[in-house]
Coordinates of C-alpha atoms and ligand atoms in Angstrom, one line a residue:
M103 CA 182.5 29.5 127.4
K104 CA 179.9 26.8 127.6
R105 CA 176.3 27.9 128.2
I106 CA 173.4 26.0 129.8
A107 CA 169.8 27.1 129.9
I108 CA 167.6 26.1 132.8
I109 CA 163.8 26.5 132.3
G110 CA 161.7 26.7 135.4
G111 CA 162.8 28.2 138.8
G112 CA 160.9 25.8 141.1
L113 CA 163.0 23.6 143.5
S114 CA 164.3 21.3 140.8
G115 CA 165.4 24.1 138.4
L116 CA 166.8 26.2 141.2
S117 CA 168.8 23.2 142.5
A118 CA 170.2 22.8 139.1
A119 CA 171.2 26.4 138.9
Y120 CA 172.7 26.3 142.4
E121 CA 174.8 23.2 141.6
L122 CA 176.3 25.0 138.5
A123 CA 177.0 28.2 140.5
R124 CA 178.6 26.3 143.3
N125 CA 180.5 23.6 141.6
E126 CA 180.9 24.5 137.9
P127 CA 182.0 28.1 137.8
Q128 CA 183.4 27.7 134.3
I129 CA 179.8 27.3 133.0
V130 CA 177.6 30.3 132.1
F131 CA 174.0 29.5 132.8
R132 CA 170.7 31.3 132.5
L133 CA 167.6 30.4 134.7
F134 CA 164.3 31.3 133.1
E135 CA 161.3 31.6 135.4
A136 CA 157.9 32.5 134.2
S137 CA 156.5 34.0 137.4
P138 CA 157.9 36.9 139.4
R139 CA 159.3 34.7 142.2
L140 CA 161.6 31.7 142.4
G141 CA 160.5 28.5 144.3
G142 CA 157.5 27.3 142.3
I143 CA 155.3 25.4 144.7
V144 CA 157.6 26.1 147.6
E145 CA 156.5 29.3 149.3
T146 CA 156.5 30.5 152.9
I147 CA 154.7 33.5 154.3
R148 CA 155.5 34.8 157.8
E149 CA 153.0 36.9 159.7
D150 CA 152.6 37.8 163.4
G151 CA 154.9 34.9 164.5
F152 CA 153.1 32.4 162.2
V153 CA 155.2 30.5 159.6
I154 CA 152.7 29.6 156.9
E155 CA 153.6 27.2 154.2
C156 CA 151.7 27.7 151.0
G157 CA 152.8 24.4 149.4
P158 CA 155.0 21.7 150.9
D159 CA 155.6 21.9 154.7
S160 CA 158.4 19.3 155.1
W161 CA 160.4 16.6 153.5
V162 CA 160.6 12.9 154.2
T163 CA 163.6 12.4 156.6
E164 CA 164.6 9.1 155.0
K165 CA 165.7 10.8 151.8
P166 CA 168.9 12.7 152.4
W167 CA 169.2 15.2 149.5
A168 CA 167.2 18.1 150.9
R169 CA 169.0 17.9 154.3
E170 CA 172.4 17.8 152.6
L171 CA 171.5 20.9 150.6
A172 CA 170.3 22.7 153.8
V173 CA 173.5 21.9 155.6
E174 CA 175.6 23.1 152.6
L175 CA 173.6 26.4 152.7
G176 CA 174.5 26.9 156.3
L177 CA 171.0 26.0 157.5
E178 CA 171.9 23.1 159.9
A179 CA 170.7 25.0 163.0
E180 CA 167.4 25.7 161.2
I181 CA 166.6 22.0 160.6
I182 CA 163.8 20.7 162.8
P183 CA 162.1 17.3 163.1
S184 CA 158.4 16.8 163.1
N185 CA 156.9 16.5 166.6
D186 CA 156.6 12.7 166.4
N187 CA 155.2 12.4 170.0
H188 CA 152.1 14.1 168.5
R189 CA 152.2 11.9 165.4
R190 CA 148.6 10.8 165.5
T191 CA 146.5 11.0 162.3
Y192 CA 142.7 10.9 162.2
L193 CA 140.3 9.8 159.6
L194 CA 136.9 11.4 159.3
Q195 CA 134.3 8.6 159.5
Q196 CA 130.6 9.6 159.6
G197 CA 131.5 13.1 160.7
R198 CA 133.7 11.9 163.6
L199 CA 137.5 11.8 163.9
V200 CA 138.8 8.3 164.5
A201 CA 142.5 7.9 165.3
M202 CA 144.4 5.6 163.1
P203 CA 146.2 2.9 165.1
D204 CA 149.6 3.8 166.4
S205 CA 152.8 2.3 165.0
M206 CA 151.7 2.1 161.4
R207 CA 154.1 2.5 158.5
M208 CA 151.5 3.8 156.0
M209 CA 149.0 0.9 155.9
V210 CA 151.3 -1.7 157.4
P211 CA 151.3 -2.2 161.2
T212 CA 154.6 -2.7 163.0
N213 CA 152.6 -3.9 166.1
L214 CA 149.7 -6.3 165.5
D215 CA 148.5 -5.8 169.1
A216 CA 147.8 -2.2 168.3
I217 CA 145.5 -3.3 165.5
A218 CA 143.8 -5.8 167.8
E219 CA 142.8 -3.1 170.2
S220 CA 141.9 -0.4 167.6
P221 CA 138.2 0.3 166.8
F222 CA 139.4 1.5 163.5
F223 CA 139.0 -1.8 161.6
S224 CA 136.3 -4.5 161.5
E225 CA 137.1 -7.9 162.9
E226 CA 137.5 -9.2 159.4
A227 CA 140.2 -6.7 158.6
R228 CA 142.0 -7.4 161.9
L229 CA 142.0 -11.0 161.0
T230 CA 143.5 -10.3 157.6
Y231 CA 146.3 -8.3 159.2
R232 CA 147.0 -11.1 161.7
R233 CA 147.1 -13.8 158.9
E234 CA 149.4 -11.8 156.5
P235 CA 152.7 -12.9 158.1
E236 CA 151.5 -16.6 157.9
R237 CA 151.1 -16.1 154.1
A238 CA 154.7 -14.9 153.7
A239 CA 155.8 -17.9 151.4
E240 CA 152.8 -17.6 149.2
L241 CA 153.2 -13.8 148.9
R242 CA 156.9 -14.0 148.1
A243 CA 156.2 -16.6 145.4
S244 CA 153.7 -14.2 143.8
A245 CA 155.7 -11.0 144.3
L246 CA 156.0 -8.6 141.4
K247 CA 158.8 -9.5 138.9
D248 CA 161.2 -6.8 137.7
D249 CA 159.2 -5.9 134.6
E250 CA 155.8 -6.1 136.3
D251 CA 153.7 -3.4 137.8
E252 CA 150.3 -3.1 139.4
S253 CA 148.0 -0.6 141.1
I254 CA 148.6 0.3 144.7
A255 CA 145.0 -0.9 145.4
S256 CA 145.7 -4.3 143.9
F257 CA 149.0 -4.6 145.8
V258 CA 147.4 -3.7 149.1
R259 CA 144.4 -5.9 148.5
R260 CA 146.6 -8.9 147.9
H261 CA 148.1 -8.4 151.4
F262 CA 145.4 -6.9 153.5
G263 CA 142.1 -7.0 151.7
D264 CA 139.6 -4.4 150.4
E265 CA 138.8 -2.7 153.7
V266 CA 142.4 -1.6 154.2
V267 CA 142.5 -0.2 150.6
R268 CA 139.3 1.9 151.4
T269 CA 140.0 3.0 154.9
I270 CA 143.8 3.6 155.0
A271 CA 145.6 3.2 151.6
G272 CA 143.1 5.3 149.6
P273 CA 142.9 8.4 152.0
L274 CA 146.7 8.3 152.7
L275 CA 147.7 8.2 149.1
A276 CA 145.1 10.8 148.1
G277 CA 146.4 13.0 150.9
V278 CA 150.0 12.8 149.6
F279 CA 149.5 12.4 145.8
G280 CA 146.0 13.7 145.3
G281 CA 145.6 10.4 143.4
D282 CA 143.5 7.3 143.1
V283 CA 145.0 4.1 144.5
E284 CA 143.2 2.1 141.8
S285 CA 145.4 3.7 139.1
L286 CA 148.6 4.7 140.8
S287 CA 151.6 2.5 140.2
V288 CA 152.9 0.7 143.2
R289 CA 156.3 0.3 141.7
A290 CA 156.7 4.0 141.1
V291 CA 155.0 5.4 144.2
M292 CA 155.9 2.8 146.8
P293 CA 159.1 1.0 145.6
A294 CA 160.2 0.3 149.2
F295 CA 157.1 -1.9 149.7
V296 CA 157.7 -3.7 146.4
K297 CA 161.2 -4.6 147.6
M298 CA 159.9 -5.7 151.0
E299 CA 157.4 -8.1 149.3
R300 CA 160.2 -9.5 147.2
E301 CA 162.5 -10.1 150.2
H302 CA 160.0 -11.0 153.0
G303 CA 156.7 -11.9 151.3
S304 CA 154.9 -10.5 154.3
L305 CA 155.0 -6.7 154.6
V306 CA 154.2 -6.9 158.4
K307 CA 157.3 -9.1 158.9
A308 CA 159.3 -6.7 156.8
V309 CA 158.4 -3.5 158.7
Q310 CA 158.9 -5.4 162.0
S311 CA 162.4 -6.4 160.9
L312 CA 163.2 -2.7 160.5
A313 CA 161.8 -1.7 163.9
G314 CA 164.4 0.2 165.9
Q315 CA 166.5 1.0 162.8
N316 CA 164.7 4.3 161.9
E317 CA 164.6 6.2 165.1
H318 CA 164.6 9.6 163.4
S319 CA 161.4 11.7 163.0
V320 CA 159.3 10.9 159.9
F321 CA 159.4 14.5 158.5
T322 CA 162.0 17.3 158.6
S323 CA 161.6 21.0 157.9
L324 CA 163.2 24.3 158.5
R325 CA 162.3 26.5 161.5
S326 CA 161.7 29.6 159.5
G327 CA 160.0 27.6 156.7
L328 CA 161.0 26.0 153.5
G329 CA 161.1 29.3 151.7
T330 CA 164.4 29.8 153.4
L331 CA 165.9 27.1 151.3
I332 CA 164.8 28.9 148.2
D333 CA 166.0 32.3 149.5
R334 CA 169.5 30.9 150.4
M335 CA 169.9 29.2 147.0
A336 CA 168.7 32.3 145.1
A337 CA 171.2 34.5 147.1
A338 CA 174.0 32.2 146.1
L339 CA 173.3 32.7 142.3
P340 CA 174.9 35.4 140.2
Q341 CA 171.9 37.7 139.8
E342 CA 172.7 38.4 136.2
H343 CA 172.0 34.8 135.3
I344 CA 168.4 34.8 136.6
R345 CA 165.5 35.9 134.5
V346 CA 162.2 36.0 136.3
E347 CA 158.9 36.9 134.5
E348 CA 160.5 35.5 131.4
D349 CA 158.7 32.4 130.3
V350 CA 160.2 30.2 127.6
I351 CA 157.8 29.8 124.7
A352 CA 159.8 27.5 122.4
V353 CA 162.8 25.2 122.5
T354 CA 164.3 24.0 119.2
H355 CA 167.3 21.8 118.5
R356 CA 169.7 23.0 115.8
S357 CA 173.1 21.9 114.7
E358 CA 174.6 24.9 116.6
G359 CA 172.8 23.9 119.8
W360 CA 169.6 24.5 121.7
R361 CA 167.6 27.6 120.7
I362 CA 165.5 29.0 123.6
R363 CA 162.9 31.6 122.7
T364 CA 161.2 33.9 125.2
R365 CA 158.8 36.7 124.3
N366 CA 161.6 39.2 124.1
A367 CA 164.6 37.2 122.9
E368 CA 166.1 34.1 121.3
K369 CA 169.4 32.6 122.4
I370 CA 171.5 29.5 121.7
F371 CA 172.8 27.3 124.5
D372 CA 175.0 24.2 124.5
A373 CA 172.6 22.3 126.8
V374 CA 169.1 22.8 128.3
I375 CA 167.7 21.5 131.5
V376 CA 163.9 21.5 131.3
A377 CA 162.5 21.8 134.9
T378 CA 158.9 23.0 134.2
P379 CA 155.7 21.3 135.2
V380 CA 155.0 18.3 133.0
D381 CA 152.3 19.9 130.8
V382 CA 154.7 22.7 130.0
T383 CA 157.6 20.3 129.3
R384 CA 155.4 18.4 127.0
R385 CA 154.4 21.5 125.1
L386 CA 158.0 22.7 124.8
L387 CA 159.4 19.3 123.6
R388 CA 156.7 17.9 121.4
G389 CA 158.1 19.9 118.4
I390 CA 161.5 18.3 118.8
D391 CA 160.2 14.7 118.6
E392 CA 156.5 13.7 118.6
R393 CA 157.4 10.8 121.0
F394 CA 157.8 13.4 123.8
D395 CA 154.1 14.2 123.3
S396 CA 152.9 10.7 124.1
L397 CA 155.5 9.9 126.8
L398 CA 154.8 13.1 128.7
A399 CA 151.0 12.8 128.4
M400 CA 150.3 12.3 132.1
D401 CA 147.3 13.0 134.2
A402 CA 148.0 15.4 137.1
S403 CA 145.9 16.4 140.1
S404 CA 145.3 19.9 141.4
A405 CA 145.4 21.2 144.9
I406 CA 144.1 24.2 146.8
V407 CA 145.6 25.1 150.2
V408 CA 143.8 27.3 152.7
A409 CA 145.8 28.2 155.8
L410 CA 144.0 29.7 158.8
A411 CA 146.0 31.4 161.6
F412 CA 144.4 32.1 165.0
L413 CA 146.1 34.3 167.5
P414 CA 146.5 33.0 171.1
E415 CA 143.5 35.0 172.3
Q416 CA 141.3 33.5 169.5
A417 CA 142.7 30.0 170.0
R418 CA 141.6 29.9 173.6
T419 CA 138.1 28.9 172.6
L420 CA 139.3 26.1 170.3
S421 CA 139.9 22.5 171.2
I422 CA 141.8 20.8 168.5
P423 CA 142.6 17.1 169.0
H424 CA 146.2 16.0 169.6
G425 CA 147.8 15.0 166.4
F426 CA 149.1 16.0 163.0
G427 CA 145.7 16.4 161.4
Y428 CA 143.1 14.4 159.6
L429 CA 142.3 12.8 156.3
V430 CA 138.9 12.7 154.6
P431 CA 138.1 9.6 152.5
Q432 CA 136.8 10.8 149.1
T433 CA 133.5 9.2 148.7
D434 CA 130.8 9.6 146.0
S435 CA 128.7 11.6 148.4
V436 CA 126.8 14.7 147.4
E437 CA 129.5 16.7 149.2
E438 CA 132.3 15.5 147.0
S439 CA 132.6 18.7 144.9
A440 CA 133.2 20.8 148.1
Q441 CA 134.8 18.2 150.4
L442 CA 138.2 18.8 152.0
L443 CA 140.9 16.2 151.3
A444 CA 142.8 16.8 154.5
C445 CA 143.6 19.2 157.3
T446 CA 146.9 19.6 159.1
F447 CA 147.2 20.9 162.7
V448 CA 150.4 22.7 161.8
D449 CA 151.3 24.0 165.2
Q450 CA 151.3 20.5 166.5
K451 CA 153.1 18.9 163.6
F452 CA 156.1 21.3 163.9
P453 CA 157.1 23.5 166.7
H454 CA 157.7 27.2 166.0
R455 CA 155.0 27.5 163.3
A456 CA 152.7 29.6 165.5
P457 CA 153.3 32.0 168.4
E458 CA 152.9 30.4 171.8
G459 CA 149.2 29.5 172.3
G460 CA 148.3 30.3 168.6
I461 CA 146.8 27.7 166.3
L462 CA 147.6 27.3 162.6
L463 CA 145.4 25.0 160.5
R464 CA 145.8 24.1 156.8
G465 CA 142.9 22.7 154.8
F466 CA 143.5 21.0 151.5
F467 CA 141.2 20.5 148.6
G468 CA 142.4 17.9 146.0
G469 CA 141.1 15.8 143.2
A470 CA 137.7 16.6 141.7
A471 CA 137.0 19.2 144.5
A472 CA 140.1 21.2 143.7
T473 CA 139.3 21.1 140.0
S474 CA 135.8 22.3 140.5
L475 CA 136.7 25.0 143.1
M476 CA 139.8 26.4 141.2
H477 CA 138.1 29.5 140.0
E478 CA 136.3 30.4 143.2
S479 CA 137.4 33.6 145.0
D480 CA 139.8 33.6 148.0
E481 CA 136.8 34.7 150.2
A482 CA 134.6 31.8 149.0
L483 CA 137.4 29.2 149.5
S484 CA 138.2 30.5 152.9
A485 CA 134.5 30.5 153.9
L486 CA 134.1 27.0 152.6
T487 CA 137.1 25.8 154.5
I488 CA 136.0 27.4 157.8
E489 CA 132.5 25.7 157.3
R490 CA 134.0 22.3 156.6
L491 CA 136.5 22.5 159.5
S492 CA 133.8 23.8 161.9
E493 CA 131.7 20.7 161.2
V494 CA 134.5 18.6 162.6
L495 CA 136.5 20.8 165.0
G496 CA 133.7 23.0 166.4
T497 CA 132.9 26.5 165.5
L498 CA 136.0 28.5 164.4
P499 CA 136.2 32.2 164.8
A500 CA 137.3 34.5 161.9
P501 CA 141.1 33.8 161.6
R502 CA 143.6 36.6 162.0
H503 CA 145.3 35.6 158.7
T504 CA 144.0 33.5 155.8
I505 CA 146.3 32.5 153.0
V506 CA 144.8 30.8 149.9
R507 CA 146.9 29.2 147.2
R508 CA 145.8 27.3 144.1
W509 CA 148.2 24.8 142.5
P510 CA 146.5 23.6 139.3
W511 CA 147.8 20.5 137.6
S512 CA 150.6 20.3 140.2
L513 CA 151.0 16.7 141.1
P514 CA 151.6 14.3 138.2
Q515 CA 149.9 10.9 138.7
Y516 CA 152.3 7.9 138.3
A517 CA 149.9 5.5 136.6
V518 CA 150.6 1.7 136.4
G519 CA 153.4 1.2 133.9
H520 CA 155.1 4.5 134.9
P521 CA 158.6 3.0 135.4
A522 CA 158.5 1.4 131.9
R523 CA 157.4 4.7 130.4
M524 CA 160.2 6.5 132.2
A525 CA 162.8 4.1 130.8
K526 CA 161.5 5.0 127.2
L527 CA 161.5 8.7 128.0
E528 CA 165.1 8.5 129.3
A529 CA 166.2 6.6 126.2
L530 CA 164.6 9.2 124.0
T531 CA 166.0 12.1 126.0
V532 CA 169.6 10.9 125.8
S533 CA 169.3 10.5 122.1
F534 CA 169.3 14.4 122.1
P535 CA 172.7 15.4 123.3
G536 CA 172.5 18.4 125.7
L537 CA 168.9 17.7 126.8
Y538 CA 168.1 17.0 130.5
L539 CA 164.8 16.8 132.4
A540 CA 164.1 17.4 136.1
G541 CA 160.9 17.8 138.1
N542 CA 158.1 15.9 139.7
A543 CA 156.8 14.0 136.8
Y544 CA 159.6 11.4 136.6
Y545 CA 161.2 9.7 139.7
G546 CA 159.4 11.1 142.7
V547 CA 157.3 14.1 143.7
G548 CA 158.9 15.0 147.0
L549 CA 161.4 17.8 147.7
P550 CA 164.5 15.6 148.3
D551 CA 163.9 14.1 144.8
M552 CA 163.6 17.6 143.3
V553 CA 167.0 18.5 144.8
R554 CA 168.6 15.2 143.7
M555 CA 167.2 15.4 140.1
G556 CA 168.0 19.1 139.7
R557 CA 171.6 18.8 140.9
D558 CA 172.2 15.6 139.0
A559 CA 170.9 17.1 135.7
A560 CA 173.3 20.0 136.2
R561 CA 176.3 17.8 136.9
R562 CA 175.6 15.7 133.8
A563 CA 175.0 18.8 131.6
A564 CA 178.2 20.4 132.9
Q565 CA 180.3 17.2 132.2
K566 CA 179.0 16.9 128.7
T567 CA 179.5 20.5 127.9
A568 CA 182.9 20.8 129.7
P569 CA 185.6 22.1 127.3
Q570 CA 187.7 19.2 126.0
G571 CA 191.4 19.0 126.5
Ligands
FAD1431 C1 149.8 21.5 147.9 C2 151.1 20.7 147.8 C3 151.7 20.2 149.0 C4 152.9 19.5 148.8 N1 153.5 19.0 150.0 C5 154.7 18.4 149.9 C6 155.4 18.1 151.1 O1 155.0 18.4 152.2 N2 156.6 17.5 151.0 C7 157.2 17.2 149.8 O2 158.3 16.6 149.7 N3 156.5 17.5 148.6 C8 155.3 18.1 148.7 N4 154.7 18.5 147.5 C9 155.3 18.2 146.2 C10 156.4 19.2 145.9 O3 156.1 20.4 146.4 C11 156.5 19.4 144.3 O4 156.6 18.1 143.7 C12 157.8 20.2 144.0 O5 157.8 21.4 144.7 C13 157.9 20.4 142.5 O6 159.0 21.2 142.2 P1 159.4 21.5 140.7 O7 160.6 22.4 140.7 O8 159.5 20.2 139.9 O9 158.1 22.2 140.1 P2 157.4 23.6 140.4 O10 157.5 24.0 141.8 O11 156.1 23.5 139.8 O12 158.3 24.7 139.5 C14 158.2 24.8 138.2 C15 158.5 26.2 137.8 O13 158.5 26.4 136.4 C16 157.9 27.6 136.1 N5 157.5 27.6 134.7 C17 156.3 27.1 134.2 N6 156.3 27.3 132.8 C18 157.4 28.0 132.5 C19 158.0 28.4 131.3 N7 157.3 28.3 130.1 N8 159.1 29.1 131.3 C20 159.8 29.3 132.4 N9 159.3 28.9 133.6 C21 158.2 28.2 133.7 C22 156.8 27.8 137.1 O14 156.4 29.1 137.2 C23 157.4 27.2 138.3 O15 158.1 28.2 139.1 C24 153.5 19.2 147.6 C25 152.8 19.7 146.4 C26 151.7 20.4 146.5 C27 151.0 20.9 145.3

């Protein structure tokens, strides 16, 4: 009987376990999870008709792996698109919400006329946008070569100038990655744009050539919340293979296999899939080879989520603008240590997330603010969020439900040079037979990538450990 250990029961580790349980019944596995619950950053709370996501609220529709998994788990009827007719995002500028122009693919407009009419940009930025298609040949000639990388800021600046970096690229990327565009790798974080530059030179021309091809909604989720994905996978696993509240404290490689030590026991496995947050993975693997220590030394940003749910009778006095929510540019103002990064108008982004007439808002702190607020009480964080939101949306009443979640060091920052570092990490990992890595530090932070990497690691581990003959 071949045995595989999976360390970490977030979406990536759980996907690995599910793949083994479903498709490799000859393998005996054990899933070790430090906390009392499976799912890691994915967690849904349901109260009074509200579906409150404590971490991610959806996945990017373009990437198929989370949807495929949901269908496999019998959840097809649960799959819902984002309400894209409400897909307006605002930016907070001098205390006011200013709508971003319609028909943008991140910072690239598909319709230059929408830019011309938008008060969002200065005349100079509008001109830079209009001229970008004319510079296609020049931009193609200077496109990144295969072995080159640069920061997102530098990439966007080459196409659209500094204002677009500050007003759109910075806030958007901070909102998704909690990161700084001046240091994030364009090749790792926005590979589709790198490809567009190589093929078309102009990004505007590239996104225009795609118009009409992607008619689906931008985001996808599950009606009852993403926690259902976790619950269904957990229910499909043989319970005797799952160990919650059992954190792995050491991993060693011996001639007889992989020795996994928890506080209570030590066991040998033929293979190990390490699906823990990157700082834990680094700690577990540095003793095996010191190169893991440097290759896994990555910065990560923290997040705090504060969800506020208002019953229909409370919501009557509120007037929330139409849209998915707003982003707050992170400036060096005195407010920085207590400034929100973003707020989602959840009941408008997805249907069925609040009872009819109810309002659900999610405020996010990220970056320096999340780090400095991490040890504040739930009460203090909720009061601060209500104060910040009231400045923008008008006075908010005391919500019926408030959920606060802290996700320290949860989003690894893919710095310039990340793809080259990953190639070295992969070469090092395969030099240890039976060792596999999955999680958000390597090839994408989104949920579909977690499913893909987890299942792929499980398949490879099962193949390599399959009995010969
Ligand atoms: C606030 C927030 C919002 C997000 N929103 C979105 C979104 O809308 N869409 C999207 O696609 N992505 C989103 N993401 C990113 C996505 O949620 C994460 O990248 C993904 O959930 C990470 O999954 P994981 O399994 O790699 O890690 P985790 O979920 O961190 O799981 C790792 C698990 O390992 C366990 N563990 C740690 N140490 C040990 C140990 N020693 N032994 C055993 N177990 C251990 C932990 O308890 C945890 O359960 C968001 C992230 C955050 C923080």
